[in-house]
Amino acid sequence: MSLAKQNLAQHAMPGATPSSSISSGAPDVWVVVPAYNEALRLDATLAALGSHYRNVVVVDDGSTDATRTVAMGHGVWHLRHLFNCGQGAALQTGIDFALRQGARIVVTFDADGQHQVEDVARLLAPIRAGRADIALGSRFLGSAPGLPWSRWLMLKLGVLFTRLFSGLPVTDTHNGLRAFSHDAAARIRITLAGMAHASEIIEQIRQHRLRWCEVPVTIRYDEETLNKGQSSWNGLRIVARLVMGRIVR
Amino acid sequence: MTPFQWLTLGGLTGAVLWELSRIVTGRGLWRLALVRCGVWVLAATAIARPDWIQTLATRIGIHRGTDLLVYLLVLTFLGSAFVFYSCYVRLRRQVVELVRELAILDARRVGDGARQSAANPPGHDAS
């Protein structure tokens, strides 16, 4: 078994089982949902989250559609960026807000309906058990129905780049489903406003020597989410921003 | 001297005098004014004595004075572009920080017929 696979086996927890009783309405869990022009898909996402978690924060990243109206209709916390700052900035806003409200665990969850609410409990389990400071969702340990090969290739290249860049043997880099303990959420600062934040988070895990693990999750793809997702060119932009972010402090 | 040299040297002399007057009168940052002064003097020297540039280029193995100037211009352009890009990135980060803080201060929750704000939660008595 290669060194990378040994590390992967050490960190991955495919046997982790969901524990809905732990998380149901958990007052100490705050779910941060960054949203940019997601009015069409946000409704279903918030309906699913609302039935499990009482503290949901939607960070409207300067949307020009009805995202705000949809969020307000669900009785969740709504924070609005005056203009589109990027997903990284939206996540940091939501995390800061959740910490100020007394969150003990912060979960990040995409607005587009790709994530499954049931997976959140899997992410919470290692944090609650004190086995990890950060739990990262991995579609490559779980499943990704509908994932086209071009996107698969782009994601794998991203994983390879992040492994070289950070030295952490992660299996999935750009997965928005994560859980942070209070301490980890307070220590990680996302400075790259755009999509490069995912690699930045991994890099900071290493810098702060945080304990991490990967949890199998399911990411569902459909035509709409694929149209809005990252293009191959965006992958190159992410790399460029990551490099420039290191040079310009 | 050619008409071009007369014109540019006149303009550069004016620029040097203006910078010196700013240093003497204490207007602006004297260090920056001194750097600008140095740039104008170098430019004036290169225009007044092109043979010096040629000599320098030959000594450092470039051979042609114009090539030396082109290389210097390219390096200066790249350096300037990086400095300006760095300024842009830092400025953008500061603006994003401001937008983020405003969003947190203006957090709202509407539900169950009640409006709640993070700055003024339910049960908080403003009076």
Short mmCIF file of C-alpha atoms in Angstrom, two decimals, chain A residues 54-55 72 75-85 89 92-93 96-97 100-101 189 191-192 244-245 247-249, chain B residues 82 85-87 89-90 92-93 95-97 99-112 115-118:
data_model
loop_
_atom_site.label_atom_id
_atom_site.label_comp_id
_atom_site.label_asym_id
_atom_site.label_seq_id
_atom_site.Cartn_x
_atom_site.Cartn_y
_atom_site.Cartn_z
CA ARG A 54 -32.62 25.27 14.06
CA ASN A 55 -29.59 27.52 13.47
CA MET A 72 -36.52 35.19 4.73
CA GLY A 75 -37.08 31.91 9.13
CA VAL A 76 -33.34 31.42 8.90
CA TRP A 77 -30.68 34.00 9.66
CA HIS A 78 -30.05 36.12 6.58
CA LEU A 79 -26.83 38.04 6.04
CA ARG A 80 -26.31 40.02 2.86
CA HIS A 81 -23.09 41.10 1.16
CA LEU A 82 -23.56 44.42 -0.59
CA PHE A 83 -21.93 42.97 -3.70
CA ASN A 84 -20.67 39.59 -4.86
CA CYS A 85 -17.48 38.91 -2.89
CA ALA A 89 -15.81 35.55 1.76
CA GLN A 92 -16.05 33.49 6.45
CA THR A 93 -18.93 35.90 7.08
CA ASP A 96 -17.79 34.67 12.05
CA PHE A 97 -21.48 35.28 12.65
CA ARG A 100 -20.40 35.33 17.66
CA GLN A 101 -23.76 33.68 18.29
CA ARG A 189 -9.21 32.54 8.38
CA THR A 191 -8.56 35.26 2.97
CA LEU A 192 -9.11 34.11 -0.61
CA MET A 244 -0.85 35.02 -5.89
CA GLY A 245 -2.51 34.79 -2.47
CA ILE A 247 2.86 35.99 -2.69
CA VAL A 248 0.66 38.95 -1.74
CA ARG A 249 0.08 38.90 2.00
CA PHE B 82 3.18 43.44 -9.65
CA TYR B 85 -1.67 44.16 -8.53
CA SER B 86 -0.56 43.73 -4.92
CA CYS B 87 -2.17 47.06 -4.04
CA VAL B 89 -5.46 42.61 -3.94
CA ARG B 90 -4.90 44.27 -0.56
CA ARG B 92 -10.02 44.32 -2.36
CA ARG B 93 -9.42 42.33 0.81
CA VAL B 95 -13.29 46.21 1.00
CA VAL B 96 -14.46 42.59 1.39
CA GLU B 97 -13.71 42.77 5.13
CA VAL B 99 -18.72 44.27 3.38
CA ARG B 100 -18.52 41.17 5.58
CA GLU B 101 -18.65 43.19 8.80
CA LEU B 102 -21.63 45.20 7.51
CA ALA B 103 -23.42 41.95 6.65
CA ILE B 104 -22.88 40.60 10.17
CA LEU B 105 -24.05 43.83 11.79
CA ASP B 106 -27.17 43.81 9.63
CA ALA B 107 -28.05 40.12 10.17
CA ARG B 108 -31.79 39.47 10.18
CA ARG B 109 -34.08 36.56 10.91
CA VAL B 110 -37.77 36.62 10.06
CA GLY B 111 -39.97 33.81 11.20
CA ASP B 112 -42.95 32.94 13.33
CA ARG B 115 -38.24 39.87 13.14
CA GLN B 116 -35.02 39.33 14.98
CA SER B 117 -31.74 41.12 14.48
CA ALA B 118 -28.34 40.04 15.75
#
